Tab-separated table of C-alpha atoms in Angstrom:
chain	number	residue	atom	x	y	z
A	368	MET	CA	7.844	12.240	-48.271
A	369	SER	CA	9.586	10.876	-51.366
A	370	TYR	CA	12.895	12.116	-52.709
A	371	SER	CA	14.444	12.194	-56.144
A	372	THR	CA	17.296	9.759	-56.757
A	373	VAL	CA	19.027	12.319	-59.002
A	374	TYR	CA	19.945	15.838	-57.856
A	375	ASP	CA	21.724	18.775	-59.395
A	376	VAL	CA	23.687	19.389	-56.195
A	377	ILE	CA	24.234	17.108	-53.203
A	378	VAL	CA	25.626	18.711	-50.037
A	379	CYS	CA	27.161	16.268	-47.547
A	380	GLY	CA	27.076	17.597	-43.998
A	381	GLY	CA	24.532	19.955	-42.418
A	382	GLY	CA	26.821	22.119	-40.327
A	383	THR	CA	27.598	25.780	-40.872
A	384	SER	CA	29.309	25.271	-44.236
A	385	GLY	CA	26.735	22.737	-45.443
A	386	THR	CA	23.685	24.825	-44.628
A	387	ALA	CA	25.213	27.864	-46.339
A	388	ALA	CA	26.109	25.716	-49.358
A	389	ALA	CA	22.608	24.269	-49.667
A	390	ILE	CA	20.928	27.687	-49.454
A	391	ALA	CA	23.292	29.197	-52.023
A	392	ALA	CA	22.947	26.257	-54.428
A	393	ALA	CA	19.150	26.297	-54.255
A	394	ARG	CA	19.110	30.036	-54.950
A	395	THR	CA	20.719	29.376	-58.337
A	396	GLY	CA	17.729	27.183	-59.224
A	397	ALA	CA	19.562	23.907	-58.663
A	398	LYS	CA	17.617	20.934	-57.289
A	399	THR	CA	19.508	20.520	-54.021
A	400	LEU	CA	19.771	17.765	-51.412
A	401	LEU	CA	21.391	18.233	-48.005
A	402	VAL	CA	22.431	15.011	-46.236
A	403	GLU	CA	23.186	15.154	-42.495
A	404	ARG	CA	24.438	12.310	-40.278
A	405	THR	CA	22.394	13.470	-37.249
A	406	GLY	CA	18.836	14.711	-36.845
A	407	VAL	CA	19.686	18.392	-36.495
A	408	LEU	CA	21.305	21.024	-38.669
A	409	GLY	CA	23.925	23.439	-37.417
A	410	GLY	CA	27.031	21.414	-36.595
A	411	GLN	CA	29.207	23.665	-34.459
A	412	MET	CA	26.188	25.882	-33.723
A	413	SER	CA	24.110	23.001	-32.381
A	414	LEU	CA	25.982	19.746	-31.764
A	415	SER	CA	29.450	20.888	-30.719
A	416	GLY	CA	28.742	24.454	-29.662
A	417	PRO	CA	27.962	27.165	-30.340
A	418	PRO	CA	31.599	28.154	-30.584
A	419	GLY	CA	32.279	31.108	-28.344
A	420	PHE	CA	33.407	33.043	-31.404
A	421	ALA	CA	30.157	32.391	-33.305
A	422	TYR	CA	29.540	35.534	-35.349
A	423	ALA	CA	32.757	37.087	-34.079
A	424	ARG	CA	35.396	38.845	-36.175
A	425	LEU	CA	32.964	40.078	-38.834
A	426	PHE	CA	34.942	43.357	-38.970
A	427	ASN	CA	38.676	43.646	-39.524
A	428	PRO	CA	40.991	45.773	-37.313
A	429	GLN	CA	40.493	48.693	-39.713
A	430	GLY	CA	36.848	48.665	-38.649
A	431	LYS	CA	35.639	47.485	-42.053
A	432	ARG	CA	33.174	44.635	-42.524
A	433	ASP	CA	34.762	41.774	-44.458
A	434	ILE	CA	32.114	39.107	-43.843
A	435	GLY	CA	28.699	39.348	-45.476
A	436	GLY	CA	26.443	37.038	-47.441
A	437	ILE	CA	24.513	34.382	-45.558
A	438	VAL	CA	26.409	35.205	-42.344
A	439	GLU	CA	25.107	38.763	-42.323
A	440	GLU	CA	21.693	37.746	-43.672
A	441	THR	CA	21.073	35.281	-40.845
A	442	TYR	CA	22.408	37.743	-38.293
A	443	GLN	CA	20.030	40.459	-39.497
A	444	ARG	CA	17.035	38.115	-39.504
A	445	LEU	CA	17.772	37.036	-35.940
A	446	TYR	CA	18.393	40.619	-34.850
A	447	ARG	CA	15.061	41.777	-36.286
A	448	SER	CA	13.245	38.952	-34.496
A	449	GLY	CA	14.888	39.749	-31.156
A	450	HIS	CA	17.270	36.779	-31.112
A	451	ALA	CA	20.557	38.627	-31.609
A	452	LEU	CA	22.314	41.569	-30.022
A	453	PRO	CA	23.544	44.586	-31.996
A	454	HIS	CA	27.018	44.427	-33.535
A	455	LEU	CA	29.131	45.174	-30.439
A	456	ARG	CA	32.042	47.336	-31.554
A	457	TYR	CA	33.822	48.307	-28.348
A	458	PRO	CA	37.032	50.313	-29.081
A	459	ILE	CA	39.624	47.883	-27.644
A	460	ARG	CA	38.052	44.883	-29.301
A	461	GLU	CA	37.472	46.645	-32.617
A	462	LYS	CA	41.092	47.761	-32.820
A	463	ALA	CA	42.107	44.101	-32.473
A	464	GLY	CA	39.469	42.945	-34.961
A	465	TYR	CA	37.986	40.723	-32.247
A	466	GLY	CA	34.442	41.964	-31.826
A	467	PHE	CA	31.307	39.914	-31.278
A	468	SER	CA	27.879	39.929	-32.922
A	469	TYR	CA	25.968	37.633	-30.612
A	470	VAL	CA	23.180	35.399	-31.924
A	471	ASP	CA	21.026	32.930	-29.979
A	472	PRO	CA	22.228	29.510	-31.217
A	473	ASP	CA	18.917	27.714	-30.687
A	474	TRP	CA	17.012	30.299	-32.692
A	475	TRP	CA	19.783	30.193	-35.299
A	476	VAL	CA	19.090	26.484	-35.811
A	477	ASP	CA	15.358	27.154	-36.049
A	478	LEU	CA	16.014	29.866	-38.652
A	479	ILE	CA	18.187	27.520	-40.731
A	480	PHE	CA	15.417	24.928	-40.900
A	481	THR	CA	13.056	27.706	-41.996
A	482	MET	CA	15.448	28.826	-44.712
A	483	MET	CA	15.784	25.277	-46.021
A	484	GLU	CA	12.024	25.182	-46.474
A	485	GLU	CA	11.985	28.650	-48.037
A	486	GLU	CA	14.607	27.640	-50.607
A	487	GLN	CA	13.004	24.214	-51.209
A	488	VAL	CA	16.114	22.285	-50.210
A	489	ASP	CA	15.441	18.576	-49.726
A	490	LEU	CA	16.761	17.315	-46.375
A	491	LEU	CA	17.839	13.763	-45.618
A	492	LEU	CA	18.659	13.565	-41.904
A	493	ASP	CA	19.877	10.708	-39.727
A	494	THR	CA	21.803	9.530	-42.773
A	495	LEU	CA	25.470	8.621	-43.096
A	496	VAL	CA	27.342	9.213	-46.346
A	497	ALA	CA	29.108	5.861	-46.583
A	498	GLY	CA	30.777	6.283	-49.976
A	499	VAL	CA	30.756	7.960	-53.348
A	500	ILE	CA	29.762	6.866	-56.832
A	501	LYS	CA	32.631	7.393	-59.274
A	502	ASP	CA	33.398	6.931	-62.942
A	503	GLY	CA	37.178	7.070	-63.048
A	504	ASP	CA	38.108	10.353	-61.363
A	505	THR	CA	34.606	11.812	-61.728
A	506	VAL	CA	32.156	11.783	-58.808
A	507	ASN	CA	28.566	11.062	-59.880
A	508	GLY	CA	26.797	10.719	-56.539
A	509	ILE	CA	26.946	9.268	-53.051
A	510	VAL	CA	26.182	6.061	-51.170
A	511	VAL	CA	24.117	6.529	-48.008
A	512	GLU	CA	23.111	4.354	-45.077
A	513	ASN	CA	20.074	5.069	-42.925
A	514	ALA	CA	16.849	3.476	-41.698
A	515	ASN	CA	16.040	2.608	-45.319
A	516	GLY	CA	19.210	0.578	-45.681
A	517	ARG	CA	22.026	1.263	-48.116
A	518	ASN	CA	21.155	3.291	-51.219
A	519	GLU	CA	22.724	5.353	-53.978
A	520	ILE	CA	21.800	8.939	-54.779
A	521	LYS	CA	23.098	10.445	-58.003
A	522	GLY	CA	24.186	14.064	-58.291
A	523	ASN	CA	25.802	16.307	-60.878
A	524	VAL	CA	27.991	18.055	-58.289
A	525	VAL	CA	28.764	16.840	-54.758
A	526	ILE	CA	30.000	19.189	-52.015
A	527	ASP	CA	31.943	17.871	-49.018
A	528	CYS	CA	30.863	19.904	-45.981
A	529	THR	CA	31.595	17.201	-43.402
A	530	GLY	CA	34.264	19.344	-41.749
A	531	GLU	CA	36.802	16.543	-41.640
A	532	GLY	CA	36.855	15.795	-45.369
A	533	TYR	CA	35.274	12.358	-45.002
A	534	VAL	CA	33.644	12.447	-48.461
A	535	ALA	CA	36.794	13.765	-50.132
A	536	ILE	CA	38.740	10.897	-48.573
A	537	GLN	CA	36.175	8.392	-49.880
A	538	ALA	CA	36.479	9.982	-53.329
A	539	GLY	CA	40.239	9.428	-53.338
A	540	CYS	CA	41.286	13.053	-53.029
A	541	GLU	CA	44.830	13.885	-52.016
A	542	MET	CA	44.642	15.097	-48.413
A	543	ASN	CA	46.839	16.883	-45.885
A	544	GLU	CA	46.491	15.721	-42.284
A	545	VAL	CA	48.532	16.781	-39.271
A	546	PRO	CA	50.177	13.788	-37.542
A	547	ARG	CA	48.671	12.437	-34.336
A	548	ASP	CA	51.542	13.763	-32.206
A	549	GLN	CA	51.051	17.339	-33.513
A	550	VAL	CA	47.305	17.686	-34.038
A	551	GLN	CA	45.503	20.324	-31.988
A	552	PRO	CA	43.516	19.013	-29.001
A	553	HIS	CA	39.765	18.501	-29.166
A	554	THR	CA	37.268	19.578	-26.541
A	555	LEU	CA	33.683	19.076	-25.364
A	556	ALA	CA	31.864	22.323	-24.640
A	557	PHE	CA	29.138	23.083	-22.101
A	558	THR	CA	26.903	26.058	-21.275
A	559	VAL	CA	25.887	27.386	-17.853
A	560	ASP	CA	23.363	29.829	-16.450
A	561	GLY	CA	22.757	31.444	-13.077
A	562	VAL	CA	26.002	33.460	-13.051
A	563	ASP	CA	26.023	36.587	-10.881
A	564	TRP	CA	27.638	38.821	-13.489
A	565	GLU	CA	28.001	41.865	-11.253
A	566	ARG	CA	29.829	39.825	-8.599
A	567	LEU	CA	32.158	38.454	-11.274
A	568	LEU	CA	32.736	41.921	-12.755
A	569	GLN	CA	33.680	43.249	-9.318
A	570	TYR	CA	36.421	40.624	-9.199
A	571	ILE	CA	37.560	41.401	-12.763
A	572	ARG	CA	37.700	45.155	-12.125
A	573	THR	CA	39.896	44.670	-9.048
A	574	HIS	CA	42.114	41.946	-10.559
A	575	PRO	CA	42.820	43.087	-14.148
A	576	ARG	CA	46.185	41.329	-14.333
A	577	GLN	CA	44.548	37.975	-13.722
A	578	PHE	CA	43.151	37.861	-17.278
A	579	SER	CA	44.511	37.285	-20.759
A	580	PHE	CA	45.406	40.265	-22.918
A	581	LYS	CA	47.349	38.607	-25.744
A	582	GLN	CA	44.465	38.178	-28.190
A	583	LEU	CA	43.840	41.920	-28.047
A	584	ILE	CA	47.425	42.980	-28.789
A	585	PHE	CA	48.776	42.841	-32.342
A	586	PRO	CA	52.011	44.107	-33.939
A	587	LEU	CA	50.278	46.880	-35.844
A	588	GLU	CA	50.716	50.626	-35.871
A	589	ASP	CA	48.755	52.227	-33.010
A	590	ALA	CA	47.816	48.807	-31.608
A	591	ASN	CA	46.397	48.197	-28.158
A	592	THR	CA	48.880	47.901	-25.317
A	593	GLN	CA	48.666	45.672	-22.285
A	594	GLU	CA	47.899	48.803	-20.278
A	595	ASP	CA	44.960	49.566	-22.587
A	596	VAL	CA	43.517	46.108	-22.045
A	597	GLU	CA	43.983	46.233	-18.280
A	598	GLU	CA	42.242	49.607	-18.215
A	599	MET	CA	39.302	48.040	-20.040
A	600	TYR	CA	39.110	45.348	-17.355
A	601	ARG	CA	39.303	47.957	-14.568
A	602	ASN	CA	36.368	49.911	-15.979
A	603	CYS	CA	34.116	47.141	-17.276
A	604	TYR	CA	30.521	47.196	-16.065
A	605	ASP	CA	29.008	45.253	-18.985
A	606	ILE	CA	30.087	41.620	-19.351
A	607	LYS	CA	29.382	41.755	-23.114
A	608	GLU	CA	32.316	44.131	-23.530
A	609	LEU	CA	34.709	41.320	-22.600
A	610	GLY	CA	33.299	38.613	-24.856
A	611	GLU	CA	36.014	36.107	-24.038
A	612	ILE	CA	37.119	35.891	-20.404
A	613	MET	CA	40.299	33.832	-20.121
A	614	GLY	CA	42.726	33.709	-17.220
A	615	PHE	CA	41.782	33.542	-13.529
A	616	TYR	CA	45.493	32.783	-13.170
A	617	GLU	CA	45.886	33.169	-9.418
A	618	LEU	CA	42.702	31.238	-8.629
A	619	ARG	CA	43.528	28.558	-11.218
A	620	ASP	CA	47.072	28.059	-9.916
A	621	MET	CA	45.798	27.867	-6.340
A	622	ALA	CA	43.248	25.257	-7.390
A	623	PHE	CA	45.899	23.270	-9.273
A	624	LYS	CA	48.076	23.105	-6.153
A	625	ASN	CA	45.019	21.911	-4.224
A	626	GLY	CA	44.254	19.215	-6.804
A	627	ASP	CA	41.163	21.086	-7.998
A	628	TRP	CA	42.309	21.844	-11.552
A	629	HIS	CA	43.680	19.659	-14.331
A	630	PRO	CA	46.801	20.506	-16.382
A	631	TYR	CA	45.258	20.311	-19.874
A	632	SER	CA	43.598	23.690	-20.406
A	633	GLY	CA	43.323	27.237	-19.235
A	634	ALA	CA	40.356	28.618	-17.302
A	635	GLY	CA	37.773	30.739	-19.037
A	636	PHE	CA	34.639	30.966	-21.126
A	637	PHE	CA	32.790	32.847	-23.848
A	638	LEU	CA	29.287	34.330	-23.788
A	639	THR	CA	26.071	33.344	-25.520
A	640	PRO	CA	22.754	35.259	-25.531
A	641	LYS	CA	19.242	34.007	-24.863
A	642	GLU	CA	15.764	35.558	-24.918
A	643	GLY	CA	15.586	39.219	-23.958
A	644	GLY	CA	19.354	39.747	-24.003
A	645	HIS	CA	19.951	37.287	-21.155
A	646	ILE	CA	23.595	36.136	-21.124
A	647	GLN	CA	24.941	32.659	-20.403
A	648	ALA	CA	28.537	31.470	-20.060
A	649	HIS	CA	29.803	28.990	-22.641
A	650	PHE	CA	32.845	26.868	-21.808
A	651	GLN	CA	34.818	25.462	-24.732
A	652	HIS	CA	38.371	25.437	-23.360
A	653	SER	CA	37.768	23.528	-20.134
A	654	SER	CA	38.742	20.140	-21.560
A	655	GLN	CA	41.425	19.392	-24.105
A	656	VAL	CA	42.610	16.008	-25.348
A	657	ASP	CA	45.539	15.841	-27.728
A	658	HIS	CA	47.092	13.082	-29.881
A	659	ALA	CA	43.670	12.304	-31.375
A	660	LEU	CA	42.874	12.151	-35.080
A	661	ALA	CA	39.493	13.249	-36.398
A	662	THR	CA	39.632	10.228	-38.724
A	663	ASP	CA	39.998	7.625	-35.945
A	664	ALA	CA	36.834	6.580	-34.101
A	665	TRP	CA	38.861	5.065	-31.249
A	666	ASP	CA	40.596	8.405	-30.731
A	667	LEU	CA	37.275	10.252	-30.771
A	668	THR	CA	35.805	7.823	-28.253
A	669	ARG	CA	38.760	8.397	-25.935
A	670	CYS	CA	38.272	12.159	-26.272
A	671	ASN	CA	34.578	11.978	-25.365
A	672	ILE	CA	35.358	10.014	-22.212
A	673	GLU	CA	38.335	12.090	-21.088
A	674	CYS	CA	36.733	15.474	-21.874
A	675	ARG	CA	33.847	14.741	-19.536
A	676	LYS	CA	36.283	13.976	-16.716
A	677	GLN	CA	38.151	17.217	-17.303
A	678	ASN	CA	34.906	19.212	-17.506
A	679	ARG	CA	33.786	17.883	-14.116
A	680	ILE	CA	37.050	19.124	-12.595
A	681	ALA	CA	36.773	22.499	-14.334
A	682	TRP	CA	33.199	23.025	-13.228
A	683	ARG	CA	34.041	22.264	-9.580
A	684	PHE	CA	36.745	24.910	-9.840
A	685	PHE	CA	34.375	27.593	-11.087
A	686	LYS	CA	31.722	26.719	-8.513
A	687	ASN	CA	34.158	26.718	-5.597
A	688	TYR	CA	36.760	29.327	-6.495
A	689	VAL	CA	35.370	31.944	-8.896
A	690	PRO	CA	33.153	34.780	-7.557
A	691	GLY	CA	29.732	34.853	-9.205
A	692	PHE	CA	29.523	31.131	-9.954
A	693	GLU	CA	28.357	29.993	-6.510
A	694	HIS	CA	24.775	29.377	-7.687
A	695	ALA	CA	25.418	28.757	-11.383
A	696	TYR	CA	24.326	25.515	-13.043
A	697	ILE	CA	24.984	23.636	-16.281
A	698	THR	CA	22.179	23.920	-18.841
A	699	LYS	CA	23.748	22.028	-21.744
A	700	THR	CA	26.611	19.651	-22.466
A	701	CYS	CA	27.310	19.335	-26.166
A	702	THR	CA	26.647	15.994	-27.800
A	703	GLU	CA	29.673	16.094	-30.102
A	704	LEU	CA	33.315	17.008	-29.739
A	705	ARG	CA	34.586	20.321	-30.982
A	706	LEU	CA	37.174	19.037	-33.461
A	707	ARG	CA	39.839	21.700	-33.863
A	708	GLU	CA	41.851	20.061	-36.612
A	709	GLY	CA	41.310	17.435	-39.286
A	710	PRO	CA	42.236	16.572	-42.887
A	711	ARG	CA	42.250	19.202	-45.635
A	712	ILE	CA	42.022	18.623	-49.355
A	713	VAL	CA	44.955	19.438	-51.614
A	714	GLY	CA	43.229	21.803	-54.017
A	715	ASP	CA	44.096	23.614	-57.212
A	716	TYR	CA	45.434	26.329	-54.913
A	717	ILE	CA	46.716	26.029	-51.336
A	718	LEU	CA	46.103	29.157	-49.255
A	719	THR	CA	49.249	29.876	-47.237
A	720	ARG	CA	50.421	31.629	-44.122
A	721	ASP	CA	52.160	34.161	-46.376
A	722	ASP	CA	48.886	34.879	-48.197
A	723	VAL	CA	47.330	35.732	-44.830
A	724	ALA	CA	50.293	37.845	-43.705
A	725	GLN	CA	50.385	39.847	-46.935
A	726	CYS	CA	46.588	40.249	-47.224
A	727	ARG	CA	46.941	38.710	-50.666
A	728	GLN	CA	44.222	39.428	-53.218
A	729	PHE	CA	43.177	36.888	-55.854
A	730	ALA	CA	41.372	37.306	-59.157
A	731	ASP	CA	39.174	34.323	-58.259
A	732	THR	CA	38.238	35.572	-54.792
A	733	ILE	CA	35.017	34.137	-53.337
A	734	GLY	CA	35.236	35.768	-49.917
A	735	LYS	CA	37.458	37.419	-47.357
A	736	SER	CA	38.730	36.933	-43.832
A	737	SER	CA	40.933	38.858	-41.414
A	738	PHE	CA	41.523	36.016	-38.968
A	739	LYS	CA	45.182	35.392	-38.202
A	740	ALA	CA	47.109	32.333	-39.327
A	741	GLY	CA	48.910	29.920	-37.029
A	742	GLY	CA	46.587	30.125	-34.037
A	743	TYR	CA	47.175	26.671	-32.542
A	744	HIS	CA	45.854	25.324	-29.271
A	745	VAL	CA	47.888	23.039	-27.050
A	746	ALA	CA	46.730	20.785	-24.212
A	747	SER	CA	48.224	22.757	-21.338
A	748	MET	CA	47.150	25.394	-18.844
A	749	ASP	CA	48.662	27.972	-21.198
A	750	THR	CA	46.478	26.914	-24.092
A	751	LEU	CA	46.534	30.453	-25.507
A	752	ASN	CA	50.330	30.506	-25.523
A	753	HIS	CA	49.944	29.675	-29.182
A	754	VAL	CA	49.214	33.374	-29.668
A	755	ALA	CA	52.456	34.872	-28.392
A	756	VAL	CA	55.652	34.093	-26.555
A	757	VAL	CA	55.922	36.826	-23.948
A	758	GLY	CA	59.076	38.124	-22.353
A	759	ASN	CA	58.349	41.057	-20.069
A	760	GLU	CA	54.550	41.304	-20.068
A	761	ASP	CA	54.742	44.890	-18.806
A	762	LYS	CA	56.061	46.060	-22.182
A	763	LYS	CA	54.289	45.460	-25.478
A	764	ASP	CA	57.599	45.812	-27.347
A	765	ASN	CA	58.930	42.680	-25.664
A	766	ILE	CA	56.142	40.448	-26.965
A	767	GLN	CA	57.469	38.012	-29.552
A	768	PHE	CA	54.871	36.328	-31.738
A	769	LYS	CA	55.388	32.667	-32.618
A	770	SER	CA	56.856	31.885	-36.029
A	771	ASP	CA	53.713	30.242	-37.442
A	772	LEU	CA	51.544	33.163	-36.393
A	773	ALA	CA	50.712	35.699	-39.098
A	774	ILE	CA	48.607	38.798	-38.559
A	775	PRO	CA	47.169	40.286	-41.790
A	776	LYS	CA	49.254	43.375	-42.512
A	777	ASP	CA	47.881	46.815	-41.700
A	778	GLY	CA	44.827	45.246	-40.057
A	779	GLY	CA	43.373	44.374	-43.429
A	780	SER	CA	41.669	41.324	-44.960
A	781	TYR	CA	42.876	38.633	-47.327
A	782	ASP	CA	41.026	36.871	-50.140
A	783	ILE	CA	39.977	33.216	-50.231
A	784	PRO	CA	40.400	31.954	-53.825
A	785	TYR	CA	37.829	29.689	-55.467
A	786	ARG	CA	40.572	27.204	-56.379
A	787	CYS	CA	40.879	26.285	-52.666
A	788	LEU	CA	37.477	24.588	-52.977
A	789	VAL	CA	38.423	22.422	-55.972
A	790	PRO	CA	40.357	19.201	-55.208
A	791	ARG	CA	43.145	18.225	-57.551
A	792	LYS	CA	42.390	15.459	-60.067
A	793	ILE	CA	38.889	14.557	-58.756
A	794	ASP	CA	36.052	16.103	-60.778
A	795	ASN	CA	32.471	17.117	-59.901
A	796	LEU	CA	33.450	17.482	-56.247
A	797	LEU	CA	33.828	20.679	-54.221
A	798	ALA	CA	34.902	21.148	-50.611
A	799	ALA	CA	33.779	23.784	-48.119
A	800	GLY	CA	34.347	24.475	-44.453
A	801	LYS	CA	37.312	23.232	-42.452
A	802	CYS	CA	38.567	20.834	-45.143
A	803	VAL	CA	39.288	23.404	-47.877
A	804	SER	CA	42.810	23.629	-49.304
A	805	THR	CA	45.231	25.546	-47.047
A	806	ASP	CA	48.552	24.983	-45.383
A	807	ARG	CA	48.368	24.325	-41.662
A	808	PRO	CA	48.763	27.930	-40.402
A	809	ALA	CA	46.083	29.287	-42.796
A	810	TYR	CA	43.512	26.645	-41.745
A	811	LEU	CA	39.986	28.121	-42.239
A	812	ARG	CA	38.145	26.529	-39.326
A	813	TYR	CA	36.254	29.457	-37.802
A	814	LEU	CA	32.498	29.733	-38.181
A	815	HIS	CA	32.378	32.772	-40.449
A	816	GLN	CA	35.069	31.253	-42.693
A	817	THR	CA	33.154	27.977	-43.012
A	818	MET	CA	29.974	29.807	-44.015
A	819	VAL	CA	31.837	31.976	-46.537
A	820	THR	CA	33.356	28.947	-48.275
A	821	GLY	CA	30.068	27.043	-47.977
A	822	GLN	CA	28.094	29.792	-49.681
A	823	ALA	CA	30.696	30.003	-52.463
A	824	ALA	CA	30.759	26.239	-53.014
A	825	GLY	CA	26.959	26.076	-53.191
A	826	ALA	CA	26.698	28.927	-55.663
A	827	ALA	CA	29.527	27.464	-57.749
A	828	ALA	CA	27.901	24.033	-57.833
A	829	GLY	CA	24.587	25.487	-58.973
A	830	LEU	CA	26.332	27.537	-61.648
A	831	CYS	CA	28.262	24.475	-62.881
A	832	VAL	CA	24.988	22.598	-63.331
A	833	LYS	CA	23.467	25.532	-65.184
A	834	LYS	CA	26.486	25.931	-67.503
A	835	LYS	CA	27.070	22.153	-67.778
A	836	VAL	CA	30.713	22.441	-66.777
A	837	THR	CA	32.839	20.897	-64.046
A	838	PRO	CA	33.917	22.896	-60.990
A	839	ARG	CA	37.458	22.851	-62.358
A	840	ALA	CA	36.380	24.200	-65.737
A	841	LEU	CA	34.647	27.053	-63.907
A	842	GLU	CA	38.079	28.294	-62.810
A	843	GLY	CA	38.560	29.614	-66.367
A	844	ASN	CA	35.908	32.310	-65.895
A	845	ILE	CA	34.912	33.087	-62.354
A	846	ARG	CA	33.127	36.386	-62.951
A	847	GLU	CA	29.586	35.014	-63.109
A	848	LEU	CA	30.098	33.186	-59.803
A	849	GLN	CA	31.398	36.386	-58.228
A	850	ASP	CA	28.361	38.284	-59.528
A	851	ILE	CA	26.051	35.701	-57.930
A	852	LEU	CA	27.881	35.929	-54.599
A	853	VAL	CA	27.843	39.731	-54.594
A	854	GLU	CA	24.126	39.641	-55.374
A	855	GLN	CA	23.744	37.346	-52.331
A	856	GLY	CA	25.517	39.958	-50.195
A	857	ALA	CA	29.017	38.450	-50.016
A	858	VAL	CA	32.020	40.738	-49.554
A	859	LEU	CA	34.554	39.981	-52.298
A	860	PHE	CA	36.310	43.214	-53.240
A	861	GLU	CA	36.167	46.448	-51.254
A	862	CYS	CA	35.251	46.053	-47.575
A	863	PRO	CA	32.409	48.380	-46.540
A	864	ASP	CA	32.726	50.440	-43.388
A	865	ARG	CA	29.474	49.025	-42.040
């Protein structure tokens, strides 16, 4: 198959933001190329995951849907084909805005390949973006390396969807990066099957205080209490109601004293569905390595080695200590690290913690989110202590939330402005996914956020080509872009109830 050497839009990175960007760009009529370093699309859905929160938090704590567009479209297609579960809106989880809409990750990847063909997106896989073509501060294309050698591909607009801002760095963009001694730890996830869920649920029902409640308690009017959460654990007969099972405190501490647990993460897992509603356990907190930059290959190598050691310890713990895991077995170990934190561009606007806290609305909104700000992981057995500092856990009123943490007020949703996708000074380049312009607490790293910004960047790039303007010039009149996104199902203004 031959490819053009000139494209309207070039998307760099085939993860969740990149696939959404390519689909959205192609739907504007733009001739679109998607370049991916590996041989598979999906990123955190395929190579480093799926993340346990894949297709989670699509509804805010008010019960209103604030995520639509390609996220909802792919969910509905998988649901209709029997590869997703219904939106699970259990009362405790919905009040916290932490519900799950489970999709089968393998069928998600298959669907994405199908959609690329449907939208006539050109794919160039097993290809590294090694540089950019520039004329002054204007990006005109990319330099790639693959089995064909080193070649240039020209493009009118380039979108960085690499997650870690690798293309933006090559283009000379101003970047924000957390120092090595503060960066969040990275992990290597794995999936298991063969869990006796009823045996595990019997343990959970009789040991409700052995599990985390903090993610389900927020400082909002009529919020859940610890007692509410414990009551949910006591009466749970469907593992899907829990979604995220973190804790096992007594068993974990016993194992640690016996030398059967490591001190770098808490114990727990998420869920992932397979054919016919079958549920597997997905572990993405069992290994954590800190002081590692996403821009340093030596650091990433060290993480890959150390994470496997920690995962072996964690898995022995679950097999030997946790009821229901006696006959369970690992079905998949991810091939790439789950990178929690990397560089972010400095854009024409920097989304802030205060924007999240105040549910700030912007005239140039391209999407929404209700995910909190300041949710940092640390490499310790209390990895979720980033959520709250707890005094007397028996009383909700004594829970003090950490200073960086910001919960959107009144359980609402905040806007993501288009200007966060546009890097300062560098033209004809957009960013989407984890590397968009935010301060550290407002970091948009979660799957639904990456797809929202990816879809917006793709549609914006296609519109820029059509109007023959730069992405920065588009900031002057954003209405046509918003119309395109709304037509594609994105939620920009009022959040629907369903």
